[in-house]
Coordinates of C-alpha atoms in Angstrom, one line a residue:
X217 CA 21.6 -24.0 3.3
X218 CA 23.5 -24.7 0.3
X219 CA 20.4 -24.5 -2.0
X220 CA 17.0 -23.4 -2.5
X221 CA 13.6 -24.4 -4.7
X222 CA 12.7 -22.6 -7.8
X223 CA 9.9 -23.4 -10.0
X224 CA 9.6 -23.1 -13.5
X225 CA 6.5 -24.1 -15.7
X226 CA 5.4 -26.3 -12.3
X227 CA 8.9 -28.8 -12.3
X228 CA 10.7 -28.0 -9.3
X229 CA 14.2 -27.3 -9.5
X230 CA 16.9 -27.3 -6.6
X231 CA 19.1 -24.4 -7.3
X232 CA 22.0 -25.3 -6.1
X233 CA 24.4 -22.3 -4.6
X234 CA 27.4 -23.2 -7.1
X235 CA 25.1 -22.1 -10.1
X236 CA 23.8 -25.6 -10.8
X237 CA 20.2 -26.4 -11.8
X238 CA 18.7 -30.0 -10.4
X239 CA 15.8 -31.4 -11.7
X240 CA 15.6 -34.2 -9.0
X241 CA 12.7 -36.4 -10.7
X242 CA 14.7 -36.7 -13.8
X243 CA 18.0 -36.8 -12.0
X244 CA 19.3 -34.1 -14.1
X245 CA 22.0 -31.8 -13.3
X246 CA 22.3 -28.4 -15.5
X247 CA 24.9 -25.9 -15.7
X248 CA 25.8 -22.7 -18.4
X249 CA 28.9 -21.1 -19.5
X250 CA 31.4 -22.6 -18.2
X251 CA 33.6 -20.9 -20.8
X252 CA 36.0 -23.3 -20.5
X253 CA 40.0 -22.6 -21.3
X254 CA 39.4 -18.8 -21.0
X255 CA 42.5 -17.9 -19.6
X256 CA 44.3 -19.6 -22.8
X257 CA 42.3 -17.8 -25.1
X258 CA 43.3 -14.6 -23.6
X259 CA 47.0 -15.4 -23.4
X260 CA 46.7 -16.3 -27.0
X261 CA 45.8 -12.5 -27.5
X262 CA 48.8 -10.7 -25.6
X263 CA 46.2 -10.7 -22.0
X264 CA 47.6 -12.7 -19.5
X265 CA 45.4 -14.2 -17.0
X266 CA 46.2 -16.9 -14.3
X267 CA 45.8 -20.5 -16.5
X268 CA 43.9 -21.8 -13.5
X269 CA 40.0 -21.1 -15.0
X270 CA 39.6 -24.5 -16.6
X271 CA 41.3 -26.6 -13.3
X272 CA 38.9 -24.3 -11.1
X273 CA 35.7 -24.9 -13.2
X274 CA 36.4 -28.1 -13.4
X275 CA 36.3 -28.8 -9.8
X276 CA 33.4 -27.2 -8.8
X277 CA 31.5 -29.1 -11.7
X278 CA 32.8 -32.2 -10.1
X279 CA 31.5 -30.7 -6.4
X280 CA 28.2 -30.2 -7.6
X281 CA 27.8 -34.0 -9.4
X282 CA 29.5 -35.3 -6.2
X283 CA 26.4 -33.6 -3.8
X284 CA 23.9 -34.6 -6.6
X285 CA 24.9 -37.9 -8.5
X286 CA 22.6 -37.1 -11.3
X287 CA 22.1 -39.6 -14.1
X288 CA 22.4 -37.1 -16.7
X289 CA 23.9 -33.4 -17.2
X290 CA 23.2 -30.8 -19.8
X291 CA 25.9 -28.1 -20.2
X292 CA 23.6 -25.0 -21.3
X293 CA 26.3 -23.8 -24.0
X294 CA 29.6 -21.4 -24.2
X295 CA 31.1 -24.6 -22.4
X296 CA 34.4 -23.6 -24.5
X297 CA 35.3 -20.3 -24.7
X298 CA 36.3 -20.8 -28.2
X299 CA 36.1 -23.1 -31.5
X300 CA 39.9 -24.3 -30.6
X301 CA 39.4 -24.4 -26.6
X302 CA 38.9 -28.1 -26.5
X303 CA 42.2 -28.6 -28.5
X304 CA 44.0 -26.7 -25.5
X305 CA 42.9 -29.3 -22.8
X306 CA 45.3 -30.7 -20.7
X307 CA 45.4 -34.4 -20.5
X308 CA 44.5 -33.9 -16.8
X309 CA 41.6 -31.6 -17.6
X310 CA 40.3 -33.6 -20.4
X311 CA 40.5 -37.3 -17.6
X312 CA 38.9 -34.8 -15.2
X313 CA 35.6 -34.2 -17.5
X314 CA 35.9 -38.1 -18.6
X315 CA 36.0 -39.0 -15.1
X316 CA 32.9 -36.9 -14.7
X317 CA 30.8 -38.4 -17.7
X318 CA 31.4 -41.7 -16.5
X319 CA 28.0 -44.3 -16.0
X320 CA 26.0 -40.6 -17.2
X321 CA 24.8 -39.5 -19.8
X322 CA 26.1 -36.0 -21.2
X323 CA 24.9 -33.5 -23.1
X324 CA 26.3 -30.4 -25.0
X325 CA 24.4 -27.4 -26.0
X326 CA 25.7 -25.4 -28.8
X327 CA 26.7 -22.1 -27.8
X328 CA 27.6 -18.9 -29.9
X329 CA 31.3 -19.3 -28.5
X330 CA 31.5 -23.1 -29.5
X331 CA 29.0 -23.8 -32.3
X332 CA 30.5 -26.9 -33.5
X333 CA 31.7 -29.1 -30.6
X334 CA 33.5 -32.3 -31.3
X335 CA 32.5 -35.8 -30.6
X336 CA 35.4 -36.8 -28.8
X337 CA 34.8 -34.9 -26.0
X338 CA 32.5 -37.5 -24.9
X339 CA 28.2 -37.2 -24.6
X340 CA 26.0 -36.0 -27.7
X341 CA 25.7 -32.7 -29.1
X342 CA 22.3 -30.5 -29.4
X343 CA 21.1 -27.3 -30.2
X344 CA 18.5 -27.6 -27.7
X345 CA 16.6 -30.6 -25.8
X346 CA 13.0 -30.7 -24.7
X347 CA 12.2 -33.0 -21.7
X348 CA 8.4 -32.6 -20.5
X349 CA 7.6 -29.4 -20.6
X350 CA 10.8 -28.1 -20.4
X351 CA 13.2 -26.7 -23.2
X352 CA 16.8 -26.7 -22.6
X353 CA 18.7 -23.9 -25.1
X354 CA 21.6 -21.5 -24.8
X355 CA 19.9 -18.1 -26.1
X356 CA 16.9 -17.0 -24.6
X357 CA 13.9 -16.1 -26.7
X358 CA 11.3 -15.7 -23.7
X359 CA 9.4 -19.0 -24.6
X360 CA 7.1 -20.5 -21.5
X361 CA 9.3 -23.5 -20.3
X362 CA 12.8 -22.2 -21.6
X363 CA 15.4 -22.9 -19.3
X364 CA 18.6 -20.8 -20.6
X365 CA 22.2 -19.5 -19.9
X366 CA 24.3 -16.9 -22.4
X367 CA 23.2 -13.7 -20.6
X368 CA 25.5 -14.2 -17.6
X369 CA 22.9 -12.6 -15.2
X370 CA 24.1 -10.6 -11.9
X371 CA 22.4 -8.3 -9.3
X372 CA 23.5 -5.5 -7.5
X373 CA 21.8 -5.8 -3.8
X374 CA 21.6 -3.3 -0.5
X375 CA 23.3 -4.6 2.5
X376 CA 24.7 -3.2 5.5
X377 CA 24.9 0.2 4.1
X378 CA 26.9 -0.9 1.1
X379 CA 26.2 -3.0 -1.8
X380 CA 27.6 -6.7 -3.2
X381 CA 27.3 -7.9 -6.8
X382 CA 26.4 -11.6 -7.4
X383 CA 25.4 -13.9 -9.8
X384 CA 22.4 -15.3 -10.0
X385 CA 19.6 -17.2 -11.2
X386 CA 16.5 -15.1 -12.8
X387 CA 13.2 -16.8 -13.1
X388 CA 9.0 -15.5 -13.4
X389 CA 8.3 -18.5 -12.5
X390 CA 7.4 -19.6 -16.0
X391 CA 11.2 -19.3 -17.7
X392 CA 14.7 -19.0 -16.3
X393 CA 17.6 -17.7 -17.2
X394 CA 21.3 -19.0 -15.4
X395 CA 24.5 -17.8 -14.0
X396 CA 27.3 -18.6 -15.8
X397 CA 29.1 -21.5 -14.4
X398 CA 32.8 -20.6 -15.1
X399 CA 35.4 -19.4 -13.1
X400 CA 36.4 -16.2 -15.5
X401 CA 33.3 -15.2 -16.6
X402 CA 31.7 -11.7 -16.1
X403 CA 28.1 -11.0 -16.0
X404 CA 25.5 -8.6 -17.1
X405 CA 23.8 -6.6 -15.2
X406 CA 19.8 -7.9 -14.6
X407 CA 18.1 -4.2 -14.7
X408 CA 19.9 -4.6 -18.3
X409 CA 16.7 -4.6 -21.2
X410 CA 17.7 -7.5 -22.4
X411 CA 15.9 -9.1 -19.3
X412 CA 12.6 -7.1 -19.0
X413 CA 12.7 -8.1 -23.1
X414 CA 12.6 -12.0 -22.0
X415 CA 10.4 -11.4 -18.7
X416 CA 8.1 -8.5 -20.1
X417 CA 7.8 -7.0 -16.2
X418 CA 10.4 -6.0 -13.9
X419 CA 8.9 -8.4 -11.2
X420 CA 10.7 -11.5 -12.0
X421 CA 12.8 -12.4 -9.0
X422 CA 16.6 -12.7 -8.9
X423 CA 17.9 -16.0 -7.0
X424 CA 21.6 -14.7 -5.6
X425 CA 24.2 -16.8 -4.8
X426 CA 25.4 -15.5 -1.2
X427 CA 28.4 -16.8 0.5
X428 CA 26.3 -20.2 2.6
X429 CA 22.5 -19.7 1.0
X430 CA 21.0 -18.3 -2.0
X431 CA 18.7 -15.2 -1.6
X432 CA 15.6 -14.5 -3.4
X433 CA 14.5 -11.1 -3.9
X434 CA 12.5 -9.4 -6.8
X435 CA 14.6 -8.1 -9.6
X436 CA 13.1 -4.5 -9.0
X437 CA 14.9 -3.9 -5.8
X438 CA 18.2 -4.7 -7.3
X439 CA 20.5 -2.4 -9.3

C-alpha cells in the first residue's frame, strides 16, 4: 500500500508514500522542500556532494504526478536551495520540470531559502494560497487548516529490537506539517519543541514513510 488517508480540517488527503500530499476532489498534488540544486550549492562552498540531488528529486516528483495526474501542484517552499539555484539548472533539469508543468497549473510558495523566485521557471508565485478551508504556506504558525513544510519532520520508531528513522508527515487532525521532498535534505527530529509549539499536545500522530506503506503512530511513542 503505497499510501494512506489523512484528514485535515475534514478534506481528506491521500498521503502518498514518496512525501506527496493529494487532495483528490481538487486534483491537487502537494509537495515541500525539495531544496532543489543542493549538491551545487555545497560544492560552491568547498563540500563536495554527489551532483545527482536535483536529477533524483526530480524524478520522483515526476513518479508521483505520473500515479496521480493532478490538475494542479503546489510546491510548499525551499524548492531551491538557494536565491541562485535556479540559475544552476541544467537544460535537462529545467525540460524535466517544464515537461512536468505541462497542461497544469503550478504553483510556487516562497520559502526562506528562495524568497524571490523567478517567473521563468514557469507557474505563479505566492506566499501562501487558501483553497476552501485550507491554507497552503511554507512556515508553520499552528493556524486550524494550515497545511505546511520547512520543519523537515522525522521520527525515531521501535522495531525489532532496534530503531529506524524516517520522515514523515505530522498531523492533529486539524493542521499538518510535511516531509521534505528532496533527495539531500535532513530532518528534524518531531519530539523537537518546535512541534508540541504548533500542535500544543504531544498526541498528534506521525504518518512514517516505511519501505511499501506508511505507518501511523502517535508522535509520543516516537523518539
Amino acid at each position: 500500500m503505497r499510501a494512506s488517508k489523512v484528514t485535515i480540517s475534514d478534506v481528506t488527503f491521500v498521503a502518498d508514500i514518496s512525501g506527496a500530499l493529494f487532495w483528490q476532489e481538487q486534483r491537487l498534488l502537494v509537495v515541500s522542500d525539495l531544496h532543489l540544486e543542493k549538491g551545487s550549492s555545497y560544492a560552491r562552498r568547498g563540500v563536495l556532494l554527489p551532483p545527482y540531488d536535483t536529477v533524483a528529486t526530480l524524478r520522483r516528483l515526476a513518479a508521483v504526478i505520473a500515479r496521480h495526474d493532478p490538475r494542479m501542484v503546489i510546491a510548499l517552499g525551499d524548492s531551491f536551495h538557494d536565491r541562485d539555484a535556479h540559475e544552476r539548472l541544467s537544460t535537462a533539469d529545467r525540460d524535466a520540470l517544464q515537461a512536468m508543468q505541462a497542461r497544469r497549473d503550478w504553483i510556487w510558495i516562497s520559502g526562506n531559502h528562495d524568497p524571490a523566485l523567478p517567473a521563468d521557471l514557469g507557474g505563479t508565485v505566492a506566499n501562501e494560497v487558501a483553497i476552501g478551508p485550507i491554507v497552503f504556506r511554507h512556515e508553520p504558525t499552528g493556524t486550524a487548516g494550515e497545511i505546511a513544510g520547512h520543519l523537515h519532520p522525522k521520527a525515531r520508531v521501535p522495531t525489532r529490537g532496534r530503531s529506524i528513522e524516517r520522515r514523515c508527515f505530522v498531523s492533529d487532525g486539524e493542521r499538518a506539517v510535511m516531509p521534505a521532498f528532496g533527495a539531500y535534505t535532513g530532518g528534524l527530529s518531531i519530539s523537537d519543541p518546535a512541534f508540541a509549539k504548533i500542535f500544543g499536545v504531544p498526541d498528534f500522530m506521525a504518518h512514517v514513510l516505511g519501505d511499501s506503506r506508511l505507518h501511523s503512530i502517535i508522535a509520543s511513542r516516537c523518539y
